[in-house]
Each structure stands twice: as structure tokens, then as C-alpha cells.
Coordinates of C-alpha atoms and ligand atoms in Angstrom, one line a residue:
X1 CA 11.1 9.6 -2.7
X2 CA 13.0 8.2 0.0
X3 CA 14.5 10.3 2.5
X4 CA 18.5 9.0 2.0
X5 CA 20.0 12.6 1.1
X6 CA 19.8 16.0 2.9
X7 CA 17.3 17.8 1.1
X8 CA 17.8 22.3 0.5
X9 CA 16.2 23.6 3.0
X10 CA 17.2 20.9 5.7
X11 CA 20.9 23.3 5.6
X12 CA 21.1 26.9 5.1
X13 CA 24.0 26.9 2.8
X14 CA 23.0 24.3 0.5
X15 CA 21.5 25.0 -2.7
X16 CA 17.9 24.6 -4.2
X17 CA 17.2 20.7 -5.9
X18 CA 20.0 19.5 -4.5
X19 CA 20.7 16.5 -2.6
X20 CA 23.6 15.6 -0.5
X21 CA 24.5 12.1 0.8
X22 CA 23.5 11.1 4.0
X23 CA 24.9 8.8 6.0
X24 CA 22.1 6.2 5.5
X25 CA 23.1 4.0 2.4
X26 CA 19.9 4.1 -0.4
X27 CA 19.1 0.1 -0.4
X28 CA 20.1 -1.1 -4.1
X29 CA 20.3 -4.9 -4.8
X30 CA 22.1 -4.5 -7.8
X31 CA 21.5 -7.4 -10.7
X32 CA 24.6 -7.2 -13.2
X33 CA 27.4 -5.2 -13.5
X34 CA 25.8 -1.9 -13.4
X35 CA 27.5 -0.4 -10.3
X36 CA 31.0 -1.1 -11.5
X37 CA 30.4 0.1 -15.1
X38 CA 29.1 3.2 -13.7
X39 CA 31.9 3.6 -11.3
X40 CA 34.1 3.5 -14.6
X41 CA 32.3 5.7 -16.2
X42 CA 32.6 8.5 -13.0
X43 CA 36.1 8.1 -13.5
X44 CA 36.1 8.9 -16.7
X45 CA 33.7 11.8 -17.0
X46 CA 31.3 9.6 -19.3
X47 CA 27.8 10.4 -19.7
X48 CA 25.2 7.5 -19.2
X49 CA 22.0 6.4 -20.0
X50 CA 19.9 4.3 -17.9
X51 CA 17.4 2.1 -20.4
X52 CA 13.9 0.3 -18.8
X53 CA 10.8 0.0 -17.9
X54 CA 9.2 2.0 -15.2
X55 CA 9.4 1.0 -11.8
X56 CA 12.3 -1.3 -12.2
X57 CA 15.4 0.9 -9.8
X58 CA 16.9 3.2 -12.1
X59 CA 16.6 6.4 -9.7
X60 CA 17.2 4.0 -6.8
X61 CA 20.3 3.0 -8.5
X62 CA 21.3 6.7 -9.4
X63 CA 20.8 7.4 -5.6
X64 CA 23.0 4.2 -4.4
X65 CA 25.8 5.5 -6.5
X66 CA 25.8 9.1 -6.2
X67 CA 25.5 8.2 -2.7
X68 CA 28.6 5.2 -2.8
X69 CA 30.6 8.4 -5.0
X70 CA 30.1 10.6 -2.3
X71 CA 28.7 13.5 -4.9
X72 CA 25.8 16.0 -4.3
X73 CA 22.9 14.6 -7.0
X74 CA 20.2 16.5 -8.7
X75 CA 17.4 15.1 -9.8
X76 CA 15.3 16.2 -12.7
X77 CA 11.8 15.1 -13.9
X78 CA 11.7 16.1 -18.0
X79 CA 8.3 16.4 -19.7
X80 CA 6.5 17.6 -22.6
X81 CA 7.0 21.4 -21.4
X82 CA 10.7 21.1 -20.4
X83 CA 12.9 23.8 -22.2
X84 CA 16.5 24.8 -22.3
X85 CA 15.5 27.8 -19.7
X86 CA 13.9 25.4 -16.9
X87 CA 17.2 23.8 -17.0
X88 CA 19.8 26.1 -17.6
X89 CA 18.1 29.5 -15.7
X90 CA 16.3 32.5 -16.3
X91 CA 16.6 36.0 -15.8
X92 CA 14.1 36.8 -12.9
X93 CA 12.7 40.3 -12.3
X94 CA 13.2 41.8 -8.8
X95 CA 12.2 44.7 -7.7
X96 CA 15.6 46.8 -7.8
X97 CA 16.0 45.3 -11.8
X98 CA 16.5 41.8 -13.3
X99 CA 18.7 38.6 -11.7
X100 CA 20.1 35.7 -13.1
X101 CA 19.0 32.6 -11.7
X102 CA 21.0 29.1 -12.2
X103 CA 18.5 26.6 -13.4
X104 CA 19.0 23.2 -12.0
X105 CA 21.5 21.8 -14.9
X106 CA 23.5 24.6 -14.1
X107 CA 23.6 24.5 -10.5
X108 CA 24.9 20.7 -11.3
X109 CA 27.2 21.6 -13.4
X110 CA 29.0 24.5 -10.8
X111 CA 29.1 22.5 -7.9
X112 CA 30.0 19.0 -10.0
X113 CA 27.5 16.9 -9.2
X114 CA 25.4 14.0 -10.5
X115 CA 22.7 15.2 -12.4
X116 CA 19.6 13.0 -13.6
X117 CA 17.7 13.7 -15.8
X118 CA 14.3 11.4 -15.3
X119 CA 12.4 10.1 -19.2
X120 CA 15.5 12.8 -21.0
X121 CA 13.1 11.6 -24.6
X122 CA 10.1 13.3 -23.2
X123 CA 11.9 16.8 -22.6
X124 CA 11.4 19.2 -25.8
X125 CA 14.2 19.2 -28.3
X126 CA 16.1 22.7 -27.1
X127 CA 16.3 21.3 -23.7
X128 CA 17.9 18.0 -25.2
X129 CA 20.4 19.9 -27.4
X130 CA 21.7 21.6 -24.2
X131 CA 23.2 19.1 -22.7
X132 CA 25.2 18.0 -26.1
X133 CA 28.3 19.9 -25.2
X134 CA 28.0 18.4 -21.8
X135 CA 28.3 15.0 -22.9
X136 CA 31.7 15.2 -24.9
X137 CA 35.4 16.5 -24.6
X138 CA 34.3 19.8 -24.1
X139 CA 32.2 19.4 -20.7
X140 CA 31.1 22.7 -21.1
X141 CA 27.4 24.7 -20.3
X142 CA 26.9 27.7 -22.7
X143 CA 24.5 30.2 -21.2
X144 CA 23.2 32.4 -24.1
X145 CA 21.4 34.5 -22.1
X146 CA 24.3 35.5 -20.2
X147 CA 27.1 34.4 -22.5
X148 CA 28.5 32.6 -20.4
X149 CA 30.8 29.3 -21.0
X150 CA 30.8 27.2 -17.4
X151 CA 33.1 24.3 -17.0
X152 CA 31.8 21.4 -15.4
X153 CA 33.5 21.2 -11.9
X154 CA 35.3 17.9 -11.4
X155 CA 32.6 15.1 -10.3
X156 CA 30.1 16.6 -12.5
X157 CA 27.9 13.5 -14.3
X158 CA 25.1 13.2 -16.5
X159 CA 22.6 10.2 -16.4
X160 CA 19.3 10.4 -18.4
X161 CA 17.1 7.6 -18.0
X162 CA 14.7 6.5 -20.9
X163 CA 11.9 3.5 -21.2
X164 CA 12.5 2.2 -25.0
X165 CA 8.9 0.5 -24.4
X166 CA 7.3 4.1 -24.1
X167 CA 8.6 6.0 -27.1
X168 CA 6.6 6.7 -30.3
X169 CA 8.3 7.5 -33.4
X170 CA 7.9 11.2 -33.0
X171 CA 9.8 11.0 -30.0
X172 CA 12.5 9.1 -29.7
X173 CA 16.2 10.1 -28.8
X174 CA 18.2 11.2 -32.0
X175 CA 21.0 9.0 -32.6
X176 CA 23.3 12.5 -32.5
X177 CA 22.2 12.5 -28.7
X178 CA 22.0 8.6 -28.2
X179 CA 25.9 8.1 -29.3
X180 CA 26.5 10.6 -26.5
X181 CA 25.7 8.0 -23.8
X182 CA 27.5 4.6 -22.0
X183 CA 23.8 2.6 -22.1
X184 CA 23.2 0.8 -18.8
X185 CA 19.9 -2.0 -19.7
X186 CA 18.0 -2.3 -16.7
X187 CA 14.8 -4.8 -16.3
X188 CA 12.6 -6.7 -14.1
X189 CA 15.0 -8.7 -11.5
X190 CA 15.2 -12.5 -11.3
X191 CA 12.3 -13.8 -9.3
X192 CA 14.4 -14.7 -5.8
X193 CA 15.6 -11.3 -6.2
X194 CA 13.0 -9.2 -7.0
X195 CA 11.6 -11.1 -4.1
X196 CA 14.8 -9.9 -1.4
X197 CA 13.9 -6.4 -3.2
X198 CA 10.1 -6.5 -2.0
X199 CA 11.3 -7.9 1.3
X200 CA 13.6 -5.2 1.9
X201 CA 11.0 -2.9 0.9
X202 CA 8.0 -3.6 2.5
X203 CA 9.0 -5.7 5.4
X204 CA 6.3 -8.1 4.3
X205 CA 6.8 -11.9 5.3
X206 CA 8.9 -13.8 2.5
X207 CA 5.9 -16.2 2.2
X208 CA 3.5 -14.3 0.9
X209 CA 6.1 -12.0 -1.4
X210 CA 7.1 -15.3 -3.0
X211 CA 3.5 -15.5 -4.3
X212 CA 3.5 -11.9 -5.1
X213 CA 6.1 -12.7 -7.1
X214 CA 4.7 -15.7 -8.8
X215 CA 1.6 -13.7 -9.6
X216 CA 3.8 -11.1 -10.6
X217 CA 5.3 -13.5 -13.5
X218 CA 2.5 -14.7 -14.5
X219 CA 0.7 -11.4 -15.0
X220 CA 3.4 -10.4 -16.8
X221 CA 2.2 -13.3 -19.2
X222 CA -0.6 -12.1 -20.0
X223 CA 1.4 -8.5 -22.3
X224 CA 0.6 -10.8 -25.2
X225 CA -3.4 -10.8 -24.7
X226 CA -3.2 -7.5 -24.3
X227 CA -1.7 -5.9 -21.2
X228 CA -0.1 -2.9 -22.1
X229 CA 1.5 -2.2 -18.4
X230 CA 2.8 -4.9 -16.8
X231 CA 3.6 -4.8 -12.9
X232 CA 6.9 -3.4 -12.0
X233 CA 9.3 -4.3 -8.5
X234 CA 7.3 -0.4 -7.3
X235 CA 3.7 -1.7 -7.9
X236 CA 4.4 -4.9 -6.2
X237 CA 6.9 -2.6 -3.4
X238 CA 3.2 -1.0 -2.4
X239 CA 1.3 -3.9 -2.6
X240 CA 3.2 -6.0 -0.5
X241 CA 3.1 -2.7 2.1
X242 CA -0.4 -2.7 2.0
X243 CA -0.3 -6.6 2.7
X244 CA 2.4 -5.7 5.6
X245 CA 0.6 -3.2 7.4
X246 CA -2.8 -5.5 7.4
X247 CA -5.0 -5.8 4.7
X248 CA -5.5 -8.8 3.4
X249 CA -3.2 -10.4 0.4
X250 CA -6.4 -10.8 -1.9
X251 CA -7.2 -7.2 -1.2
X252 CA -4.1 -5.3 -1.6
X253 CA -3.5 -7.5 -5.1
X254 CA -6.4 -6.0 -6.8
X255 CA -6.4 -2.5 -4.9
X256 CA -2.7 -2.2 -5.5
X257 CA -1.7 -4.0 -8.0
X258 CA -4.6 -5.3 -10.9
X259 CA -6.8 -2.1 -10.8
X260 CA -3.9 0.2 -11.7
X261 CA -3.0 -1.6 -14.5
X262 CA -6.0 -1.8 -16.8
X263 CA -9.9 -0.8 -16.9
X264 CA -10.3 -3.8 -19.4
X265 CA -13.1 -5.6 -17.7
X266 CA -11.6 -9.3 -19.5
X267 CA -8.3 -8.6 -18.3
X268 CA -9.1 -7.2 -14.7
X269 CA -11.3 -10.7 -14.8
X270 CA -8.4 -12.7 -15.5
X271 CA -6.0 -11.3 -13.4
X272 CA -8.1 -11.6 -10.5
X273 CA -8.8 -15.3 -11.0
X274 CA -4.9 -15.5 -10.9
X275 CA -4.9 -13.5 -7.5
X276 CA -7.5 -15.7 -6.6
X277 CA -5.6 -18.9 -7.5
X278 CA -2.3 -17.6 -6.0
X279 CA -2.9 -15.4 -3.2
X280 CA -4.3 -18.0 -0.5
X281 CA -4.7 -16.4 2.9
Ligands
ADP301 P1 12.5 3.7 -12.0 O1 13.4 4.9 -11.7 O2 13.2 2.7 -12.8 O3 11.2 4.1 -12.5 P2 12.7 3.3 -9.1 O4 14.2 3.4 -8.9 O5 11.9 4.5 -8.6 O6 12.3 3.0 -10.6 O7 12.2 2.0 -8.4 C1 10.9 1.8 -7.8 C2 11.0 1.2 -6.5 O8 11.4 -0.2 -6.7 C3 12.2 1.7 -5.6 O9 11.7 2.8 -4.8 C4 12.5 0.5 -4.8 O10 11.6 0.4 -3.7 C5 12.3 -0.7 -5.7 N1 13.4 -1.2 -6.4 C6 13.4 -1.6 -7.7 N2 14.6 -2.2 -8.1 C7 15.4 -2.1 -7.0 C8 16.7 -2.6 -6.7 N3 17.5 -3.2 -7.7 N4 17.2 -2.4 -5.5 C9 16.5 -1.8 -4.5 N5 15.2 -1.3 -4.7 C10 14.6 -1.5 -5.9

């Protein structure tokens, strides 16, 4: 991740996961309404979720405006494993008895900053019923172990992100927990801008990134024969890097961005012949 916030460790004082603005702006080339809605919805204590593909700016975006709000952010990654205790704290054992340690959720919720919570669907189901009291009215963290009942301090904000195109029946967000959420859609940019994005990015030349972009678009064509990932702006971000420090366009395309999206020998062919076609030195 970029380096845009002050990281624990970087301050004595500052507490573990959390990361305060810096004074360098995180780059986000926004593509709709999203920054003003979200602004809104900081003002009025509302919970949001971010919905899109991978790859497509929703933690940059999270980044830009916890940095633009000026409020500490946390970020969490939830998978499979994720329970109620990784986010709200555990009792640790010390050698003089037991001590209570804040989870990250809860450190979020003291100090009333942004928390994220990275793919919220794939997080197990205690874990996502933990945060319901934190989405409404109440604004409130009850910690069982401890019985305590923390108040979120002014600025605190949950975001969850989710990728619709990911989630099997089995595990999809409840609608008790979806209803909880303003929805932000997020997708693939507009070619000219994904193309300033990539720019901005990679510091690649803008000739070449235009056809990284065209080959982009027409890769993303070929979902219907097949293609179960298509590229995002971050697999095309990389490539174009690799192109800008050196290696040749043709290279870096099937290096960085057709070999990571299928082992399907017929589609690896055909997207190749497209990088071929395109990608002229
Ligand atoms: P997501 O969280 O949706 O998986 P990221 O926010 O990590 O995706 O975006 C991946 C990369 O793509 C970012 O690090 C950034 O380089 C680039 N990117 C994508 N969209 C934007 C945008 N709108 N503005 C700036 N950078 C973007």
C-alpha cells in the first residue's frame, strides 16, 4: 500500500493499525459523485458500502477521503477466519495475569476514526453481526467479554467494501446487514480516464497507456468466451510500470497482465494475438 499516512510505529504515541493523514494527498481521480456523497454521509454518521470489482480504487478512494476528512483510518482485510474477537479484542495472558486488548474495530471506534473493512461478505457471520449496532442510531460497540458498551467517538465511520461479482449464494451479505449501508457502485473508469489514472500511476508515456487501455477494453470483451477475471485499473497500474521502468510493451502485457488472468491455453492464445495486434513497439 502506498505510503500516504503515518503508519504505528512511525510515532510513539500512536496506536497499532492505525493510520493518520499525512500531508501528501492519496491521488484519487474520482469518476461520479462518490466524494460528495461520502462527504454527506460523514456528516451524518452513515455507514457505507463500497460495491466493485477488484482493483478498481475503492481503498484508494477510502484513503483520499479519510485523508480530505482529516480522520485517523483503519484498515481491515476480512476473510474466511475473521471473528468478532480479531475485531473487537481479546483477553491476552501476561505474565502478572490476563489484559484486555482493543481489537482493531474497537480501537476505531475509541479514537473516531474511519474504519474499513476490506471484502466485509467474506468475514464469518459473528464478526458481521458486530458491527450491526454500529451502523444505526445507537453507534454503539458492546464488548461481551468485558461488558462493556463504547460510544463511537465523534468522526467514527464504517465503510465495508464488497465485489457483487465474487459472492456465491452461501455468502452473500444478509439484507438485515445490507439495509445498514449508503451503497457507493464503483467500476472500471471511462477509457480517457482510466488512462490519466495509469499515467498518474506508473509514469508511463500516454502513448503506449492509450493502447494499454485499448487492449484493456477489448480483453474485457472476451468475459463472454470465458474470462472469468477481467483486467482491472491495478493489473494495468503494474503493467504499465513494468513498461515504464524498461521492458518492453509486448513483454510486460503477457508477464503482467495476460498470464495472471487465466491458465486457459485458448484464451492466453487469444489474448496474446490482441497484445500482439495492439502493443506495437
Ligand atoms: P480496490 O480497493 O477496489 O480493490 P484499489 O483502491 O486498491 O482497488 O485500486 C488499485 C490501484 O488502482 C490503486 O492503487 C491505484 O493505483 C489505481 N486506481 C484505481 N482507481 C483509481 C482512481 N479512481 N484514482 C486513483 N487511482 C486509482
Amino acid at each position: 500500500m502506498e505510503d500516504f499516512f503515518i503508519k504505528s510505529g512511525d510515532c510513539g504515541e500512536q496506536l497499532e493499525g492505525v493510520r493518520y493523514p499525512d500531508s501528501v494527498e492519496p491521488y484519487y481521480l474520482s469518476v461520479g459523485e462518490e466524494v460528495s456523497v461520502f462527504e454527506q454521509c460523514h456528516q451524518r454518521s452513515l455507514a457505507v458500502m463500497l460495491k466493485g470489482p477488484t482493483g478498481c480504487g475503492k481503498t484508494r478512494f477510502v484513503e483520499h477521503m479519510a485523508w480530505r476528512l482529516k480522520r485517523p483510518l483503519v484498515v481491515i482485510s476480512c476473510h474466511d477466519d475473521l471473528s468478532a474477537a480479531d475485531l473487537v479484542g481479546r483477553f491476552l495472558i501476561h505474565h502478572n495475569g490476563t489484559v484486555w486488548q482493543d481489537g482493531p474495530l474497537t480501537r476505531a471506534v475509541r479514537l473516531g476514526a474511519i474504519c474499513y473493512l476490506d471484502e466485509v461478505v467474506e468475514a464469518r457471520a459473528d464478526a458481521v453481526v458486530v458491527i450491526h449496532p454500529l451502523t444505526d442510531y445507537r453507534r454503539v460497540l458492546p464488548i461481551d467479554k468485558t461488558g462493556e458498551l463504547i460510544e463511537a467517538a465523534p468522526g467514527f465511520q464504517l465503510v465495508v467494501s464488497y465485489n457483487p461479482g465474487y459472492q456465491h449464494v452461501s455468502k452473500d451479505l444478509k439484507p438485515s446487514t445490507r439495509q445498514r449501508f449508503v451503497a457507493l457502485d464503483f467500476d472500471f473508469p471511462p477509457p480517457e480516464r482510466e488512462a490519466e489514472i495509469i499515467i498518474h500511476e506508473s509514469g508511463a508515456e500516454r502513448a503506449v497507456v492509450h493502447d494499454l487501455v485499448g487492449l484493456a477494453g477489448r480483453i474485457r470483451g472476451l468475459a463472454n468466451r470465458g474470462l472469468a477475471e477481467v483486467p482491472s485499473p491495478r493489473l494495468l497500474v503494474a503493467t504499465a510500470r513494468l513498461i515504464a521502468n524498461g521492458i518492453t510493451p509486448q513483454l510486460a502485457c503477457y508477464v503482467g497482465l495476460v498470464s495472471p488472468l487465466t491458465d486457459d491455453p485458448g484464451l492466453t492464445a487469444a489474448m496474446r494475438d490482441l497484445v500482439d495486434a495492439i502493443m506495437v513497439e
